[in-house]
Tab-separated table of C-alpha atoms in Angstrom:
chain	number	residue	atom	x	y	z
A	7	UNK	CA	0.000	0.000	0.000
A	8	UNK	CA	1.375	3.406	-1.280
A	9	UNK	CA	1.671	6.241	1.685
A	10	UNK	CA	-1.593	7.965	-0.802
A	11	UNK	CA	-3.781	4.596	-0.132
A	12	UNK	CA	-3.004	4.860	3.599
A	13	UNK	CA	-5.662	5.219	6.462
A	14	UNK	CA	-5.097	8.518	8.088
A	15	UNK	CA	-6.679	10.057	11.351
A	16	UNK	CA	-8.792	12.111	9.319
A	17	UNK	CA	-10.941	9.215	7.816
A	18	UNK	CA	-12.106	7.177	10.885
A	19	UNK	CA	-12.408	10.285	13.686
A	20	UNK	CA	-16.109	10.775	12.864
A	21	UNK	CA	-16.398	6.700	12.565
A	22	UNK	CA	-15.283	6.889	16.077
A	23	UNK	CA	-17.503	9.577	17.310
A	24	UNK	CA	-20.229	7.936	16.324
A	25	UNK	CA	-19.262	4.783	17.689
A	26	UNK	CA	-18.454	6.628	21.144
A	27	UNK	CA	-21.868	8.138	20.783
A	28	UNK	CA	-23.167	4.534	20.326
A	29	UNK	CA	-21.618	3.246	23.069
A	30	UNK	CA	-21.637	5.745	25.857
A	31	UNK	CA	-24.917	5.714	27.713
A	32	UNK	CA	-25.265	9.575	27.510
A	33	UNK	CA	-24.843	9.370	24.119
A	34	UNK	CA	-22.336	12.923	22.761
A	35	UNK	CA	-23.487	16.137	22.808
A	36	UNK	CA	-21.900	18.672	20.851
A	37	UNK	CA	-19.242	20.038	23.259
A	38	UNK	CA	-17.903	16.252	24.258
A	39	UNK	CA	-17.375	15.251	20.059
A	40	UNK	CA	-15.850	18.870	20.080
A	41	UNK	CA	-13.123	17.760	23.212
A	42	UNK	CA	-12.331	14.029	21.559
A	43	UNK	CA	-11.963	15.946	18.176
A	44	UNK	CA	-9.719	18.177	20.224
A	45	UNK	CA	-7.549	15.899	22.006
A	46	UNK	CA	-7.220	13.264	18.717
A	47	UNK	CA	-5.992	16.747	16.746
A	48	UNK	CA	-3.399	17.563	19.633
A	49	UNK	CA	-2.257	14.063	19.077
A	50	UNK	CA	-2.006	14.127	15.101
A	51	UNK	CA	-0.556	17.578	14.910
A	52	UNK	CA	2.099	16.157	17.671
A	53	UNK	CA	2.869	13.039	15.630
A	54	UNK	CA	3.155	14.954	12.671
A	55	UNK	CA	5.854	17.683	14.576
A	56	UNK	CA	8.192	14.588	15.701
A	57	UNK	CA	7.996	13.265	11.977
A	58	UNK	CA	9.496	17.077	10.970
A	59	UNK	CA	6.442	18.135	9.774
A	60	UNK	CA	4.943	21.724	9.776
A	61	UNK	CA	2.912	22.351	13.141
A	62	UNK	CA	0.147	24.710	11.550
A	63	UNK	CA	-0.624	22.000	9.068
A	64	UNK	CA	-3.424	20.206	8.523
A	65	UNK	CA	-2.295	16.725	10.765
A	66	UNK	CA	-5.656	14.773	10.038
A	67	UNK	CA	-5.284	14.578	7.285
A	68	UNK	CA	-1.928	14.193	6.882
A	69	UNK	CA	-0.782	11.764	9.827
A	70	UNK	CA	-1.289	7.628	8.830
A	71	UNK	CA	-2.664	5.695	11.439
A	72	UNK	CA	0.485	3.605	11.184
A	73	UNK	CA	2.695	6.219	12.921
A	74	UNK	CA	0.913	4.925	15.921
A	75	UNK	CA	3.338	2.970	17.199
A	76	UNK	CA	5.396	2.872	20.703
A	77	UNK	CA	8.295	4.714	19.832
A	78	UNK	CA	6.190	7.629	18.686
A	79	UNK	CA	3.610	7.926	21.232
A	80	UNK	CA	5.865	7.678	23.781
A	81	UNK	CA	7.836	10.616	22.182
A	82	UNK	CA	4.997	12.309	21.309
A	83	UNK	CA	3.675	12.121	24.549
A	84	UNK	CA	7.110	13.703	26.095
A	85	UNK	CA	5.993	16.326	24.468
A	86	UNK	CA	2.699	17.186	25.115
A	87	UNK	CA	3.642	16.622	28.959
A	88	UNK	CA	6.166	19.673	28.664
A	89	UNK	CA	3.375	22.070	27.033
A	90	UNK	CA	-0.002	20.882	28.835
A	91	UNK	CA	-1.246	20.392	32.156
A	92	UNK	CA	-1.440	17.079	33.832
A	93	UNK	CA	-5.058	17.124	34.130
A	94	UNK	CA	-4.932	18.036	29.972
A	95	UNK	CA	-2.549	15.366	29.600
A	96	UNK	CA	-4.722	12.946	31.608
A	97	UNK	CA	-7.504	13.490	29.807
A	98	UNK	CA	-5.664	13.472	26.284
A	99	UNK	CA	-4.330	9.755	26.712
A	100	UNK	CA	-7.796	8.661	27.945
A	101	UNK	CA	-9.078	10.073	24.818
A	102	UNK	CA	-6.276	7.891	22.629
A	103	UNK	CA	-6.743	5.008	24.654
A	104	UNK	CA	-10.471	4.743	23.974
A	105	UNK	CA	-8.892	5.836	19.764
A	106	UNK	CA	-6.320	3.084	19.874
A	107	UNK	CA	-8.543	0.116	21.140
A	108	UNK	CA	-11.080	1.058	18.874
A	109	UNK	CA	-8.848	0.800	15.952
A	110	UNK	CA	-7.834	-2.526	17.139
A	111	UNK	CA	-11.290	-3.526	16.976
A	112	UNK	CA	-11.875	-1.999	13.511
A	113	UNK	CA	-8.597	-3.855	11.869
A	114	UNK	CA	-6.730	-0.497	11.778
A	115	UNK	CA	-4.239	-1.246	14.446
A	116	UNK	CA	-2.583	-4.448	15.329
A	117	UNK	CA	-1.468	-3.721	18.892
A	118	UNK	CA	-1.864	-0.995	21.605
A	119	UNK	CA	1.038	2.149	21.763
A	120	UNK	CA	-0.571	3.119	24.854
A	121	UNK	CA	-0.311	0.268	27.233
A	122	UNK	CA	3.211	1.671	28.266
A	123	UNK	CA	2.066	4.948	28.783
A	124	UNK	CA	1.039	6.269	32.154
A	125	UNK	CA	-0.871	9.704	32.648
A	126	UNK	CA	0.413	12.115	35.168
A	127	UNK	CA	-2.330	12.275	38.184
A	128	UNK	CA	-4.544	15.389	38.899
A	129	UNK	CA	-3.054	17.389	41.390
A	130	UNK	CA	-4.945	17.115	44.312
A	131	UNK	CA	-6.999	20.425	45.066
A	132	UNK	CA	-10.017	20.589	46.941
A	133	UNK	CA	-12.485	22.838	45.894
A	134	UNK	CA	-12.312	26.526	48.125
A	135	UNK	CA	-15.384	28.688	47.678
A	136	UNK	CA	-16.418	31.978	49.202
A	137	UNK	CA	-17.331	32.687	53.059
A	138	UNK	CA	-20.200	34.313	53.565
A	139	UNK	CA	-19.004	37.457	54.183
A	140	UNK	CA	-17.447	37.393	51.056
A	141	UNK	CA	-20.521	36.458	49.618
A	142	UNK	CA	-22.159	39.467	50.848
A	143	UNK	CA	-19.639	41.765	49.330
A	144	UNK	CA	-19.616	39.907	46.142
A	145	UNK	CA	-24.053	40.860	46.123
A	146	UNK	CA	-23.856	44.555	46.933
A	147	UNK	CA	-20.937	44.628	43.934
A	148	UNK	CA	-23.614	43.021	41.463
A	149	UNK	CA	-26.247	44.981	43.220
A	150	UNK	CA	-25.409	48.291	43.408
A	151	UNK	CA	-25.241	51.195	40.875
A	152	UNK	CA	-22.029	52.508	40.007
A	153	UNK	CA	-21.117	56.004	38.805
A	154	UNK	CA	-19.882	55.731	34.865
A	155	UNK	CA	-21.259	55.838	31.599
A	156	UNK	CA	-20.923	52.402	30.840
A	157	UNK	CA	-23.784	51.085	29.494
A	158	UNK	CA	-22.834	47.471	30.102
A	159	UNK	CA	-23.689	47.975	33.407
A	160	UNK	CA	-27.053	46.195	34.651
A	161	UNK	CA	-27.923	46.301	38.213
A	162	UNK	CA	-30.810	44.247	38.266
A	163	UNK	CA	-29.869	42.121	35.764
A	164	UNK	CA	-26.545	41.326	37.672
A	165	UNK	CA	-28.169	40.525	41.069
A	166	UNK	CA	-30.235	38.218	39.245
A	167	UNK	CA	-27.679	36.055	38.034
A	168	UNK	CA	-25.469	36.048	41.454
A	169	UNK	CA	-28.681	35.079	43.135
A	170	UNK	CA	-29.663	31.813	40.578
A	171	UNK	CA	-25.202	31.156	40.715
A	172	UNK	CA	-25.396	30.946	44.203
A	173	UNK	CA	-28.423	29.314	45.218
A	174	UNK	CA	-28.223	27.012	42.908
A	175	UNK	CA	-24.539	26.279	42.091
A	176	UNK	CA	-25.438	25.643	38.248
A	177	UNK	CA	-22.367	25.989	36.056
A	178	UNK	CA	-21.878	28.470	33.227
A	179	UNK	CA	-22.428	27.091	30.630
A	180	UNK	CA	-26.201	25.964	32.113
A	181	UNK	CA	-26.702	29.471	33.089
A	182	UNK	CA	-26.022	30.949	29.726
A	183	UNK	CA	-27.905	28.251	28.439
A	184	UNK	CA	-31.378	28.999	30.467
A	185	UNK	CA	-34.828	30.567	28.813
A	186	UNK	CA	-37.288	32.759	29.693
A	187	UNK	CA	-39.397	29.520	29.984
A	188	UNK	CA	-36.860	27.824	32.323
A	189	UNK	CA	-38.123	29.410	35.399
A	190	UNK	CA	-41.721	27.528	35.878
A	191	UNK	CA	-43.909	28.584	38.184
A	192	UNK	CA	-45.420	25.518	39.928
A	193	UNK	CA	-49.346	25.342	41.217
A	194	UNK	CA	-48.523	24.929	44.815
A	195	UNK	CA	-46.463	28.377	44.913
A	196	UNK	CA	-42.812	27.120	44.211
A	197	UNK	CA	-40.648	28.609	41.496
A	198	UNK	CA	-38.221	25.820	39.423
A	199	UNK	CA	-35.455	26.554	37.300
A	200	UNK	CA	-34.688	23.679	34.788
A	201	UNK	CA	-31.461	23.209	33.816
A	202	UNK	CA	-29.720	21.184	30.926
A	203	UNK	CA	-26.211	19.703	31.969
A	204	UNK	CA	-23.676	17.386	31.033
A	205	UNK	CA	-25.132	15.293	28.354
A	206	UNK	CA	-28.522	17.106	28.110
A	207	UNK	CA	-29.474	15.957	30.789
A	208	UNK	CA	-32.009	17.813	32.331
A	209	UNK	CA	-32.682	18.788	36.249
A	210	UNK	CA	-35.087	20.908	38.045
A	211	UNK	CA	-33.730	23.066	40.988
A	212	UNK	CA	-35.841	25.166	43.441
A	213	UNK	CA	-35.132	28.582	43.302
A	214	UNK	CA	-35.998	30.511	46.675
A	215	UNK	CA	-37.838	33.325	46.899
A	216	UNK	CA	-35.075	35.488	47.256
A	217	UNK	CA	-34.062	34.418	44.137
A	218	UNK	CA	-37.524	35.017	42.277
A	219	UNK	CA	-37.347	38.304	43.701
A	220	UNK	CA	-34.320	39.036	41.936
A	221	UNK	CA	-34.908	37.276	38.251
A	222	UNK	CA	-38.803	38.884	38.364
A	223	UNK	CA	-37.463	42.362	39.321
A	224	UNK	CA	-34.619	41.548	35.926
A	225	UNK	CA	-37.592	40.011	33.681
A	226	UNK	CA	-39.570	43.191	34.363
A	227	UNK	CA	-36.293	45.824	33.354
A	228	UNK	CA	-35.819	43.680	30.880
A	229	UNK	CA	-39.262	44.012	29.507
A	230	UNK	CA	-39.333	47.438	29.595
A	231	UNK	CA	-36.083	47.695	27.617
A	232	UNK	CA	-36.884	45.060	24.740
A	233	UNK	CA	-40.570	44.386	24.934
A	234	UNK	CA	-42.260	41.442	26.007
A	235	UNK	CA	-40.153	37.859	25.968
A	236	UNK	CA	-41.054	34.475	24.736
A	237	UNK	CA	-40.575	31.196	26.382
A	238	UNK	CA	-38.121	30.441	24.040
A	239	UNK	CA	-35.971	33.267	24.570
A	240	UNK	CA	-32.707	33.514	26.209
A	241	UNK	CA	-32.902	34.441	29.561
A	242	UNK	CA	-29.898	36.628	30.335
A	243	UNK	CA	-29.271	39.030	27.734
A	244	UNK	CA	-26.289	41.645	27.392
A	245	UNK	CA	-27.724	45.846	27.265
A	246	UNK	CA	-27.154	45.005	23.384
A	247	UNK	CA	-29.879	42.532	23.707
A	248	UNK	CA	-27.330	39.815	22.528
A	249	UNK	CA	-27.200	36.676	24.577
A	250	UNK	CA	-25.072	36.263	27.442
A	251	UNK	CA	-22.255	33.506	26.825
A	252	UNK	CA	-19.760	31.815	29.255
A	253	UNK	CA	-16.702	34.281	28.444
A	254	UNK	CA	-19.040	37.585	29.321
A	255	UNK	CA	-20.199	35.910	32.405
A	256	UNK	CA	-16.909	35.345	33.913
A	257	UNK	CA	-16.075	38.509	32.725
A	258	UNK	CA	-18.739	40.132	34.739
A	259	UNK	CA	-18.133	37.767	38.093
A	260	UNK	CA	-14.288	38.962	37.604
A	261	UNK	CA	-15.462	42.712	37.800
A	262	UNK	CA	-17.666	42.090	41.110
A	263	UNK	CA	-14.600	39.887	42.419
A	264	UNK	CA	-12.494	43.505	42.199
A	265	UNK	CA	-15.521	45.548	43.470
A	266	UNK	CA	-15.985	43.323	46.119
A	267	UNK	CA	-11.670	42.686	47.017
A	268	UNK	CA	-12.612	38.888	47.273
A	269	UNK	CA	-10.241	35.974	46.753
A	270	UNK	CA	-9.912	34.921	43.196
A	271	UNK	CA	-10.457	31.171	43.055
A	272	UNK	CA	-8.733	28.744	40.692
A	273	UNK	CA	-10.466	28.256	37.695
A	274	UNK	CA	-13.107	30.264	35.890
A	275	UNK	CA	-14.599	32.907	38.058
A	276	UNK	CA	-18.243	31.916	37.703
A	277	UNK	CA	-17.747	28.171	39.213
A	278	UNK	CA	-16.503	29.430	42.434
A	279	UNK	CA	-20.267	30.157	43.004
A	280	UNK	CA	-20.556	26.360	42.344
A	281	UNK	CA	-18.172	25.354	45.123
A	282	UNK	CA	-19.570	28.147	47.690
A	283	UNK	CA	-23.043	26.885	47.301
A	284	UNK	CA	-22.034	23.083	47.206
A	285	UNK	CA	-20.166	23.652	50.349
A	286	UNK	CA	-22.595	26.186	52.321
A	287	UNK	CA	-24.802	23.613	51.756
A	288	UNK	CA	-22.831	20.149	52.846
A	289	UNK	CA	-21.771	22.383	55.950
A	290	UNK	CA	-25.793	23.286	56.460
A	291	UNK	CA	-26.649	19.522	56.880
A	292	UNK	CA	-27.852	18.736	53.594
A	293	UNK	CA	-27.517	14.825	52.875
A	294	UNK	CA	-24.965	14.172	49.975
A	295	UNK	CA	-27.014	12.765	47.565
A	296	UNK	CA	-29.339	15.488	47.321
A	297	UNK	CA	-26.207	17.858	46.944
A	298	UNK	CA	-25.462	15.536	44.360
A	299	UNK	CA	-28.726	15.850	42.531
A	300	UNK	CA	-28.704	19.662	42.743
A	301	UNK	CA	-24.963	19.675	41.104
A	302	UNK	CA	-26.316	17.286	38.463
A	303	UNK	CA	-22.837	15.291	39.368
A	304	UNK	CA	-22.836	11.804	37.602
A	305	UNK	CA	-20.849	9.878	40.465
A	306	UNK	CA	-21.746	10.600	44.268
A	307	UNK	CA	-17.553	10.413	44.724
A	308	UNK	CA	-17.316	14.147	43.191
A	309	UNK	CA	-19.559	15.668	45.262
A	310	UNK	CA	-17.731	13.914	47.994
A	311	UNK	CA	-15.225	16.213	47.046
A	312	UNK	CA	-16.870	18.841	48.907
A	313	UNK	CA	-17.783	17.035	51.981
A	314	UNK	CA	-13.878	16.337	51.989
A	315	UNK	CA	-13.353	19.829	51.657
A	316	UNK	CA	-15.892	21.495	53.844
A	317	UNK	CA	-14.177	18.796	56.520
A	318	UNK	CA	-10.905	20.488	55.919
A	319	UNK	CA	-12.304	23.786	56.414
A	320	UNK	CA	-13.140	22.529	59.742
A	321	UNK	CA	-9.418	21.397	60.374
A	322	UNK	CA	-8.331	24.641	59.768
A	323	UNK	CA	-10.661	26.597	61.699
A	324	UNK	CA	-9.954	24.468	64.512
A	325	UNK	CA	-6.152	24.963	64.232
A	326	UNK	CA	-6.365	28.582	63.706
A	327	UNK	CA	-8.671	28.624	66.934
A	328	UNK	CA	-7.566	31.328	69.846
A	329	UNK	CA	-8.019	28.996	72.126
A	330	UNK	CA	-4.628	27.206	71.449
A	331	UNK	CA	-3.081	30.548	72.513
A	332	UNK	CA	-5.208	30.102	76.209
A	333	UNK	CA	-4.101	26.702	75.847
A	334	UNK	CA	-0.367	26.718	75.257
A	335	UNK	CA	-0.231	30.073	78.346
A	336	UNK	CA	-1.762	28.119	80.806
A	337	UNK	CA	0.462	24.660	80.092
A	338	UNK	CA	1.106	23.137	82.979
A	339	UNK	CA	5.006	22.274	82.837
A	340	UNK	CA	6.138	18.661	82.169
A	341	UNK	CA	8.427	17.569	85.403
């Protein structure tokens, strides 16, 4: 077979895809093809560097599923471990793992390159959150009115979306992602916001009446500004009328982090409302599994996460306690 007749990543990726989306009980949605497309690119375009090839070019289609072997995995991955994170690299070697034995099963590949391969760990970081002090600084900074022309700015608009981040920890991406017709009004008086996750699936949280307060007294602003909305319609709109997407929204918790002189957390800024409200309410007594259920986590173990860390928070208040001081002046001395 001539180097023109051979298979190349390009023309079994979508094969694959749709075999994942076969196979996975979630099925894919959009975003998850998008991250295996991703991380099978990284690999190509890598492969196709160690072979002195040109990094900008086009590796699907130009990488042969025969240069899968060992030798240049292992190199390959060398590389990518000096230029990504170890929870990127992690992730990346599941994703040619699942690639490579699926090729095996197709004819494509005679053996595995990745059984020799073994991906760095996570680091181990437990989630921190806000206290609730902080919490209160971070709502008068979304609340209040600010001197300044900018028209970006939108009181009501903003204390909506701090209260529906932080009573109900959704991430985001579901935020940006809610409609006018995702908060239902029930029969018996309470107010539901339904979210889509992780592989659309779909959750309904309880939104407290604070938090009605605060989306009703946005819906009727927003109203007055645009005209009546339909059901359909995205719920949090920019003053342009445009829809509000993931990069704006941490863009807007980032300016009420300043305002406010809170800690900034690891990570994107809007998911630190995830971990406060996980954690305020693992510390309030709320079983696990229904902090699980509001989180829409897949495996109880991650939101065991935060029952770890709210645990550690404990630790540390204990060690920081004055009492040690009272305790260590009045130590009665060893004979």
């Amino acid at each position: 077979m001539s180097v023109a007749d051979e298979v190349v990543f390009r023309d079994v990726v979508e094969a694959f895809l749709t075999d994942r989306a076969t196979l996975t009980r979630r099925g894919l949605n959009d975003r998850s093809r998008d991250a295996y497309r991703q991380d099978l690119t990284a690999w190509a375009r890598q492969l196709h560097v160690d072979a002195g090839g040109d990094a900008e070019a086009d590796a699907l289609k130009r990488v042969p599923i025969s240069a899968l072997t060992d030798q240049n995995v292992r190199i390959a991955y060398r590389s990518l471990r000096e230029s990504s994170a170890a929870a990127t690299c992690q992730r990346r070697v599941g994703t040619l793992r699942l690639f490579t034995q699926w090729l095996q099963l197709e004819g494509h590949l005679l053996g595995d390159p990745t059984l020799r391969i073994e991906a760095p760990e996570r680091p181990s970081r437990l989630p921190a959150g806000w206290s609730v002090d902080e919490l209160r600084r971070l709502a008068r900074a979304a609340s209040t009115p600010r001197d300044g022309t900018d028209r970006r700015r939108w009181p009501a608009r903003d204390r909506a979306i701090f209260a529906v981040l932080v009573t109900t920890g959704v991430r985001a991406a579901e935020l940006c992602g809610l409609c006018v017709g995702s908060i239902r009004r029930e029969p018996d008086g309470e107010t539901l916001v339904q979210v889509i996750g992780k592989g659309d699936k779909q959750r309904n949280l309880p939104l407290p009446p604070e938090a009605v307060d605060a989306v009703d007294a946005y819906l009727a602003e927003r109203e007055a500004r645009f005209g009546a909305a339909a059901p359909s319609d995205v719920l949090f709109l920019l003053t342009s009328a445009k829809p509000l997407l993931p990069g704006a929204l941490n863009h807007l918790v980032e300016t009420w982090i300043r305002l406010a002189a809170a800690p900034k957390q690891p990570g994107e800024a809007a998911h630190a409302f995830r971990h406060s409200a996980a954690k305020g309410l693992i510390r309030s007594g709320v079983p696990v599994p229904a902090v699980q259920g509001l989180l829409g986590h897949e495996d109880l173990k991650t939101t065991g996460i935060y029952v770890k860390a709210t645990a550690a928070d404990t630790r540390d208040a204990v060690l920081l306690s004055p009492a040690r001081e009272v305790l260590r002046e009045t130590a009665i001395p060893t004979p």
